[in-house]
Amino acid sequence: MITYFNYPIQEFPHGYWERWSDILDEHPELNTPFLRPEFTQLVALARDDVEIAVIDEDGIPVGFFPYQRHNHVANSPVGRLSESHGAIIDPQIEWNPIEMFKACGIQSWHFDHLPVSQTTFSRYQWGTKLSPYVNLSQGYEQYRIEQRAKGSFLSQSERKLRKLEREQGELRFEWHSTDPHVLQKLIEWKWAQHRRTNVLEIFQHQWVQDLLRTFAESHFEKFSAPLSAMYAGDQLVAVHLGLMSPTNLHLWFPAYDMEFQKYSPGISHMLKLFEAGCERGITRVDFGPGSERYKQDLKSNDATIAEGMVNRNGLVSRSRGLWYQTKKSLRNSQYSTVLEKPLDMTKQFRQWLAFR
């Protein structure tokens, strides 16, 4: 018999953490860094609203659903910063999300980074999108061979890397830097990028900066957040804070010094990151969804992820689904530039709400 329990993270039974990790080991398709127990534990150091629903079968915990509570709404841990949503559970186990949310006192949960392999949520999906990734399972050299066969982007990027070294000094790559200056530069460069591109300035929220520092300073056996850095001579030119499970690396916060933009240091840094990741057992690098050119040029393939909502009020769920389809139609319309303006005007406010 399936039953559901809910715990604020401070009351979560200690022995359940190991069971959570075991489920991920048994089902590698779930083993993204965002679903690791360590990720939830670290988020809880920066936020006081983290809770965990437990899916129990005959007295044995068989699944976990971490979330942040906002009144009667569930958000995936760190909300819009999380790029993999869902439950940690054997896909063969049948359970009911609505019943779980009733037990938790939760009315709704919106997801937009849900792996389609989580079929329990299929009925709640509004639509799907692609999330590019790099396949390193055969090693970095094989990846290079495959990329060269696709086109000239890799060759051009490697030429720029050599030019950077020739003109600015010997390149040096660090897999993980413990220098506080490196993380501070990442925050400064990323913040400036958000201003340039009219993206919500998330670093104005101190808890986000604190969270990144917590991740960068933490290391576990099956989870870490490598803060990699690339130098040309003595100059720091690119930084990246990623999330790593035993075999997966998720690109999270890449940034570079705009003074070196002509060399494409961000791309060069990623290539160094892929190569170093292979040496550490990484077989896959996830970019997260997005149509940015570098993702499309560097990817090996795409994973399919879903967006939708679980809501105990079916009418609300259906109406939100219709609005989703309407927005999708607007974006695909020949008049999208004009029709999307009202949505763009509220975008910053909606993003701000997500980071309160």
Tab-separated table of C-alpha atoms in Angstrom:
chain	number	residue	atom	x	y	z
A	1	MET	CA	0.000	0.000	0.000
A	2	ILE	CA	1.291	3.438	-0.971
A	3	THR	CA	1.141	6.214	1.627
A	4	TYR	CA	2.657	9.695	1.727
A	5	PHE	CA	4.470	11.653	4.414
A	6	ASN	CA	5.902	15.156	4.480
A	7	TYR	CA	8.907	16.482	6.387
A	8	PRO	CA	10.502	19.894	6.768
A	9	ILE	CA	14.105	19.129	5.939
A	10	GLN	CA	15.197	19.618	9.549
A	11	GLU	CA	12.956	16.672	10.534
A	12	PHE	CA	13.813	14.402	7.611
A	13	PRO	CA	14.861	10.951	8.940
A	14	HIS	CA	18.627	10.655	8.684
A	15	GLY	CA	18.557	7.123	7.297
A	16	TYR	CA	16.428	8.200	4.354
A	17	TRP	CA	19.298	10.127	2.759
A	18	GLU	CA	21.126	6.880	2.010
A	19	ARG	CA	17.966	5.304	0.582
A	20	TRP	CA	17.566	8.343	-1.697
A	21	SER	CA	21.121	7.900	-2.985
A	22	ASP	CA	20.561	4.165	-3.489
A	23	ILE	CA	17.539	4.812	-5.725
A	24	LEU	CA	19.656	7.078	-7.934
A	25	ASP	CA	22.388	4.429	-8.135
A	26	GLU	CA	19.792	1.844	-9.171
A	27	HIS	CA	18.303	4.107	-11.856
A	28	PRO	CA	21.065	6.013	-13.701
A	29	GLU	CA	18.494	7.847	-15.851
A	30	LEU	CA	17.591	9.819	-12.696
A	31	ASN	CA	21.151	10.607	-11.723
A	32	THR	CA	21.260	14.301	-12.619
A	33	PRO	CA	23.024	16.508	-10.044
A	34	PHE	CA	19.787	18.425	-9.398
A	35	LEU	CA	18.105	15.289	-8.036
A	36	ARG	CA	20.977	14.305	-5.751
A	37	PRO	CA	20.191	14.457	-2.015
A	38	GLU	CA	23.270	16.624	-1.490
A	39	PHE	CA	21.810	19.280	-3.793
A	40	THR	CA	18.682	19.548	-1.643
A	41	GLN	CA	20.775	19.604	1.547
A	42	LEU	CA	22.874	22.511	0.274
A	43	VAL	CA	19.849	24.479	-0.913
A	44	ALA	CA	18.419	24.138	2.594
A	45	LEU	CA	21.492	25.919	3.993
A	46	ALA	CA	20.467	29.042	2.052
A	47	ARG	CA	16.669	28.658	2.240
A	48	ASP	CA	14.383	27.872	5.181
A	49	ASP	CA	11.439	26.646	3.070
A	50	VAL	CA	12.756	23.276	1.850
A	51	GLU	CA	10.568	20.229	2.512
A	52	ILE	CA	10.579	16.621	1.313
A	53	ALA	CA	7.605	14.409	0.527
A	54	VAL	CA	8.199	10.694	1.061
A	55	ILE	CA	6.455	8.012	-0.979
A	56	ASP	CA	6.115	4.977	1.277
A	57	GLU	CA	5.215	1.420	0.293
A	58	ASP	CA	4.264	-0.879	3.178
A	59	GLY	CA	6.487	0.988	5.621
A	60	ILE	CA	9.479	1.291	3.285
A	61	PRO	CA	10.475	4.624	1.676
A	62	VAL	CA	10.516	4.054	-2.086
A	63	GLY	CA	10.492	7.620	-3.380
A	64	PHE	CA	11.228	11.240	-2.531
A	65	PHE	CA	9.988	14.582	-3.821
A	66	PRO	CA	12.009	17.610	-2.614
A	67	TYR	CA	10.458	21.052	-2.972
A	68	GLN	CA	10.263	24.583	-1.607
A	69	ARG	CA	6.924	25.570	-0.122
A	70	HIS	CA	5.357	28.929	-0.904
A	71	ASN	CA	1.971	29.000	0.803
A	72	HIS	CA	0.201	26.066	-0.902
A	73	VAL	CA	2.428	25.954	-3.972
A	74	ALA	CA	5.417	23.656	-4.436
A	75	ASN	CA	8.515	24.843	-6.293
A	76	SER	CA	11.430	22.640	-7.275
A	77	PRO	CA	14.475	23.374	-5.057
A	78	VAL	CA	15.914	26.813	-5.993
A	79	GLY	CA	13.028	27.279	-8.389
A	80	ARG	CA	14.154	28.675	-11.743
A	81	LEU	CA	17.784	27.775	-11.015
A	82	SER	CA	16.894	24.065	-11.017
A	83	GLU	CA	17.191	22.476	-14.449
A	84	SER	CA	15.841	19.011	-13.682
A	85	HIS	CA	12.503	18.468	-11.971
A	86	GLY	CA	10.657	15.431	-10.699
A	87	ALA	CA	10.514	12.654	-8.143
A	88	ILE	CA	13.285	10.291	-7.115
A	89	ILE	CA	11.537	6.928	-7.448
A	90	ASP	CA	11.672	3.630	-9.334
A	91	PRO	CA	9.727	4.362	-12.566
A	92	GLN	CA	7.943	1.008	-12.225
A	93	ILE	CA	6.230	1.976	-8.961
A	94	GLU	CA	2.690	3.281	-9.381
A	95	TRP	CA	1.841	6.301	-7.258
A	96	ASN	CA	-0.462	9.318	-7.368
A	97	PRO	CA	0.950	12.884	-7.374
A	98	ILE	CA	-2.441	14.365	-6.440
A	99	GLU	CA	-2.666	12.167	-3.345
A	100	MET	CA	0.893	13.085	-2.410
A	101	PHE	CA	0.135	16.799	-2.649
A	102	LYS	CA	-3.001	16.341	-0.544
A	103	ALA	CA	-0.877	14.738	2.167
A	104	CYS	CA	1.567	17.659	1.964
A	105	GLY	CA	-1.082	20.378	1.960
A	106	ILE	CA	0.091	21.472	-1.488
A	107	GLN	CA	-2.335	22.724	-4.124
A	108	SER	CA	-0.123	22.820	-7.206
A	109	TRP	CA	3.306	22.260	-8.697
A	110	HIS	CA	4.497	23.705	-12.014
A	111	PHE	CA	7.336	21.943	-13.819
A	112	ASP	CA	9.247	22.910	-16.951
A	113	HIS	CA	12.371	20.714	-16.790
A	114	LEU	CA	10.774	17.292	-16.291
A	115	PRO	CA	12.419	14.306	-18.048
A	116	VAL	CA	9.732	12.607	-20.135
A	117	SER	CA	10.908	9.305	-18.645
A	118	GLN	CA	8.947	10.316	-15.512
A	119	THR	CA	5.750	8.923	-17.021
A	120	THR	CA	3.715	9.301	-13.814
A	121	PHE	CA	3.468	12.986	-14.770
A	122	SER	CA	2.583	12.367	-18.439
A	123	ARG	CA	-1.088	13.224	-17.972
A	124	TYR	CA	-0.132	16.599	-16.502
A	125	GLN	CA	2.154	17.679	-19.358
A	126	TRP	CA	1.301	20.668	-21.556
A	127	GLY	CA	4.110	20.231	-24.033
A	128	THR	CA	7.755	19.300	-24.528
A	129	LYS	CA	11.013	20.965	-25.553
A	130	LEU	CA	14.573	19.891	-26.297
A	131	SER	CA	17.523	20.089	-23.935
A	132	PRO	CA	20.939	19.686	-25.633
A	133	TYR	CA	23.735	17.596	-24.175
A	134	VAL	CA	27.257	16.398	-24.972
A	135	ASN	CA	27.972	12.669	-25.146
A	136	LEU	CA	31.436	11.876	-23.765
A	137	SER	CA	30.843	8.169	-23.145
A	138	GLN	CA	33.460	7.230	-25.770
A	139	GLY	CA	35.992	9.803	-24.603
A	140	TYR	CA	36.911	13.339	-25.567
A	141	GLU	CA	38.822	12.427	-28.742
A	142	GLN	CA	35.821	10.556	-30.111
A	143	TYR	CA	33.666	13.598	-29.334
A	144	ARG	CA	36.126	15.767	-31.321
A	145	ILE	CA	35.963	13.378	-34.271
A	146	GLU	CA	32.176	13.464	-34.273
A	147	GLN	CA	32.064	17.262	-34.002
A	148	ARG	CA	34.542	17.731	-36.849
A	149	ALA	CA	32.364	15.516	-39.028
A	150	LYS	CA	29.396	17.818	-38.331
A	151	GLY	CA	31.067	21.045	-39.447
A	152	SER	CA	33.816	23.590	-38.881
A	153	PHE	CA	32.712	25.067	-35.540
A	154	LEU	CA	35.061	22.958	-33.407
A	155	SER	CA	38.055	23.654	-35.654
A	156	GLN	CA	37.330	27.384	-35.571
A	157	SER	CA	36.998	27.299	-31.781
A	158	GLU	CA	40.305	25.484	-31.371
A	159	ARG	CA	42.019	28.031	-33.640
A	160	LYS	CA	40.710	30.844	-31.429
A	161	LEU	CA	41.996	28.997	-28.381
A	162	ARG	CA	45.484	28.799	-29.889
A	163	LYS	CA	45.291	32.482	-30.868
A	164	LEU	CA	44.331	33.413	-27.305
A	165	GLU	CA	47.380	31.584	-25.990
A	166	ARG	CA	49.669	33.054	-28.630
A	167	GLU	CA	48.581	36.659	-28.028
A	168	GLN	CA	47.716	36.714	-24.306
A	169	GLY	CA	49.943	34.113	-22.687
A	170	GLU	CA	50.104	30.442	-21.817
A	171	LEU	CA	46.719	28.879	-21.078
A	172	ARG	CA	46.150	27.319	-17.691
A	173	PHE	CA	43.009	25.405	-16.736
A	174	GLU	CA	41.926	24.609	-13.168
A	175	TRP	CA	39.222	22.001	-12.652
A	176	HIS	CA	38.297	23.446	-9.265
A	177	SER	CA	39.530	26.737	-7.859
A	178	THR	CA	39.368	27.549	-4.159
A	179	ASP	CA	40.293	31.195	-4.763
A	180	PRO	CA	37.392	33.436	-3.550
A	181	HIS	CA	38.386	35.957	-6.229
A	182	VAL	CA	37.394	33.487	-8.959
A	183	LEU	CA	33.841	33.070	-7.685
A	184	GLN	CA	33.508	36.817	-7.152
A	185	LYS	CA	34.521	37.399	-10.773
A	186	LEU	CA	31.944	34.863	-11.931
A	187	ILE	CA	29.228	36.743	-10.043
A	188	GLU	CA	30.380	40.117	-11.421
A	189	TRP	CA	30.576	38.916	-15.028
A	190	LYS	CA	27.285	37.024	-14.892
A	191	TRP	CA	25.516	39.952	-13.239
A	192	ALA	CA	26.789	42.275	-15.982
A	193	GLN	CA	25.561	39.808	-18.617
A	194	HIS	CA	22.094	39.794	-17.045
A	195	ARG	CA	22.002	43.589	-17.225
A	196	ARG	CA	23.077	43.594	-20.889
A	197	THR	CA	20.499	40.999	-21.912
A	198	ASN	CA	17.591	42.280	-19.783
A	199	VAL	CA	17.468	39.100	-17.702
A	200	LEU	CA	16.413	39.240	-14.062
A	201	GLU	CA	19.418	40.244	-11.961
A	202	ILE	CA	19.285	37.258	-9.629
A	203	PHE	CA	22.494	38.233	-7.858
A	204	GLN	CA	20.755	41.197	-6.260
A	205	HIS	CA	19.315	38.522	-3.964
A	206	GLN	CA	22.022	37.846	-1.395
A	207	TRP	CA	20.812	34.298	-0.800
A	208	VAL	CA	21.697	33.422	-4.416
A	209	GLN	CA	25.290	34.606	-3.925
A	210	ASP	CA	25.465	32.740	-0.621
A	211	LEU	CA	24.116	29.608	-2.303
A	212	LEU	CA	26.802	29.645	-4.988
A	213	ARG	CA	29.519	30.060	-2.371
A	214	THR	CA	28.088	27.148	-0.384
A	215	PHE	CA	28.110	24.924	-3.464
A	216	ALA	CA	31.637	25.924	-4.467
A	217	GLU	CA	32.963	25.140	-0.984
A	218	SER	CA	31.251	21.741	-0.677
A	219	HIS	CA	32.386	18.331	-1.868
A	220	PHE	CA	30.758	14.940	-1.391
A	221	GLU	CA	31.605	11.482	-2.676
A	222	LYS	CA	28.817	11.524	-5.287
A	223	PHE	CA	28.180	15.240	-5.699
A	224	SER	CA	30.273	18.353	-6.150
A	225	ALA	CA	30.158	21.794	-7.729
A	226	PRO	CA	33.488	22.301	-9.515
A	227	LEU	CA	34.443	25.955	-9.922
A	228	SER	CA	36.641	25.748	-12.999
A	229	ALA	CA	38.813	28.601	-14.204
A	230	MET	CA	40.852	29.322	-17.326
A	231	TYR	CA	43.765	31.748	-17.380
A	232	ALA	CA	45.755	33.270	-20.234
A	233	GLY	CA	49.066	34.129	-18.679
A	234	ASP	CA	48.136	35.643	-15.315
A	235	GLN	CA	44.742	36.868	-16.505
A	236	LEU	CA	41.539	35.097	-15.532
A	237	VAL	CA	39.476	34.937	-18.734
A	238	ALA	CA	36.660	32.432	-18.071
A	239	VAL	CA	34.937	30.777	-15.112
A	240	HIS	CA	32.250	28.156	-14.676
A	241	LEU	CA	30.392	26.789	-11.662
A	242	GLY	CA	28.814	23.461	-12.562
A	243	LEU	CA	27.068	20.612	-10.798
A	244	MET	CA	28.461	17.096	-10.908
A	245	SER	CA	27.088	13.673	-10.039
A	246	PRO	CA	29.231	10.534	-10.522
A	247	THR	CA	28.920	10.512	-14.336
A	248	ASN	CA	27.008	13.694	-15.242
A	249	LEU	CA	28.131	17.317	-15.354
A	250	HIS	CA	25.500	20.025	-15.705
A	251	LEU	CA	26.627	23.420	-16.985
A	252	TRP	CA	25.156	25.946	-14.572
A	253	PHE	CA	26.892	29.338	-14.369
A	254	PRO	CA	29.406	30.025	-17.174
A	255	ALA	CA	30.930	33.496	-17.518
A	256	TYR	CA	33.905	35.181	-19.145
A	257	ASP	CA	35.716	38.515	-19.307
A	258	MET	CA	34.189	40.580	-22.136
A	259	GLU	CA	37.612	42.122	-22.857
A	260	PHE	CA	38.579	38.788	-24.427
A	261	GLN	CA	35.326	38.288	-26.330
A	262	LYS	CA	36.991	38.093	-29.762
A	263	TYR	CA	38.704	34.869	-28.681
A	264	SER	CA	35.423	33.187	-27.629
A	265	PRO	CA	36.926	32.268	-24.237
A	266	GLY	CA	33.652	30.773	-23.013
A	267	ILE	CA	33.718	28.141	-25.775
A	268	SER	CA	37.422	27.445	-25.211
A	269	HIS	CA	36.757	27.005	-21.517
A	270	MET	CA	33.960	24.519	-22.203
A	271	LEU	CA	36.210	22.425	-24.437
A	272	LYS	CA	38.808	22.309	-21.659
A	273	LEU	CA	36.015	21.404	-19.254
A	274	PHE	CA	34.813	18.521	-21.445
A	275	GLU	CA	38.333	17.126	-21.736
A	276	ALA	CA	39.012	17.380	-18.001
A	277	GLY	CA	35.585	15.936	-17.212
A	278	CYS	CA	36.348	12.818	-19.243
A	279	GLU	CA	39.446	12.283	-17.122
A	280	ARG	CA	37.192	12.300	-14.043
A	281	GLY	CA	34.620	9.812	-15.287
A	282	ILE	CA	32.107	12.223	-16.817
A	283	THR	CA	30.183	10.611	-19.685
A	284	ARG	CA	27.587	13.312	-20.283
A	285	VAL	CA	27.443	17.103	-20.044
A	286	ASP	CA	23.995	18.718	-19.965
A	287	PHE	CA	23.524	22.287	-21.178
A	288	GLY	CA	19.931	22.725	-20.071
A	289	PRO	CA	17.263	23.884	-22.546
A	290	GLY	CA	17.912	26.873	-24.764
A	291	SER	CA	18.563	27.828	-28.365
A	292	GLU	CA	21.869	29.621	-27.733
A	293	ARG	CA	24.225	29.039	-30.638
A	294	TYR	CA	27.027	27.522	-28.553
A	295	LYS	CA	24.655	24.850	-27.235
A	296	GLN	CA	23.530	23.937	-30.731
A	297	ASP	CA	27.080	23.909	-32.104
A	298	LEU	CA	28.638	21.872	-29.288
A	299	LYS	CA	25.846	19.409	-28.556
A	300	SER	CA	25.883	15.724	-29.460
A	301	ASN	CA	22.139	15.281	-29.200
A	302	ASP	CA	18.997	16.476	-27.404
A	303	ALA	CA	17.007	15.102	-24.496
A	304	THR	CA	13.270	15.744	-24.349
A	305	ILE	CA	11.853	17.469	-21.279
A	306	ALA	CA	8.287	18.448	-20.452
A	307	GLU	CA	6.398	21.422	-19.055
A	308	GLY	CA	3.082	21.221	-17.261
A	309	MET	CA	1.324	21.440	-13.923
A	310	VAL	CA	-0.067	19.150	-11.272
A	311	ASN	CA	-3.018	20.934	-9.675
A	312	ARG	CA	-5.618	19.472	-7.353
A	313	ASN	CA	-8.167	21.700	-9.099
A	314	GLY	CA	-8.569	20.173	-12.550
A	315	LEU	CA	-10.222	23.303	-13.946
A	316	VAL	CA	-7.230	25.458	-13.021
A	317	SER	CA	-4.854	22.925	-14.540
A	318	ARG	CA	-6.786	22.840	-17.823
A	319	SER	CA	-7.038	26.642	-18.045
A	320	ARG	CA	-3.296	27.019	-17.452
A	321	GLY	CA	-2.686	24.409	-20.122
A	322	LEU	CA	-4.805	26.379	-22.602
A	323	TRP	CA	-2.856	29.554	-21.777
A	324	TYR	CA	0.394	27.657	-22.400
A	325	GLN	CA	-0.839	26.607	-25.846
A	326	THR	CA	-1.950	30.194	-26.561
A	327	LYS	CA	1.510	31.573	-25.726
A	328	LYS	CA	3.106	28.893	-27.881
A	329	SER	CA	0.877	29.895	-30.801
A	330	LEU	CA	1.798	33.570	-30.299
A	331	ARG	CA	5.497	32.769	-30.463
A	332	ASN	CA	5.019	30.810	-33.676
A	333	SER	CA	2.871	33.536	-35.265
A	334	GLN	CA	4.156	35.918	-37.934
A	335	TYR	CA	3.014	38.690	-35.585
A	336	SER	CA	4.955	37.305	-32.618
A	337	THR	CA	7.095	40.452	-32.173
A	338	VAL	CA	4.009	42.590	-31.535
A	339	LEU	CA	1.866	40.018	-29.755
A	340	GLU	CA	4.586	39.018	-27.284
A	341	LYS	CA	5.179	42.563	-26.009
A	342	PRO	CA	2.561	42.284	-23.214
A	343	LEU	CA	4.211	39.046	-22.074
A	344	ASP	CA	7.666	40.631	-22.135
A	345	MET	CA	6.421	43.551	-20.027
A	346	THR	CA	5.488	41.162	-17.212
A	347	LYS	CA	8.464	38.824	-17.631
A	348	GLN	CA	10.726	40.614	-15.159
A	349	PHE	CA	7.977	40.667	-12.519
A	350	ARG	CA	7.211	36.974	-12.971
A	351	GLN	CA	10.908	36.152	-12.693
A	352	TRP	CA	11.222	38.315	-9.580
A	353	LEU	CA	8.384	36.380	-7.942
A	354	ALA	CA	10.266	33.142	-8.588
A	355	PHE	CA	13.312	34.377	-6.641
A	356	ARG	CA	11.674	35.968	-3.620
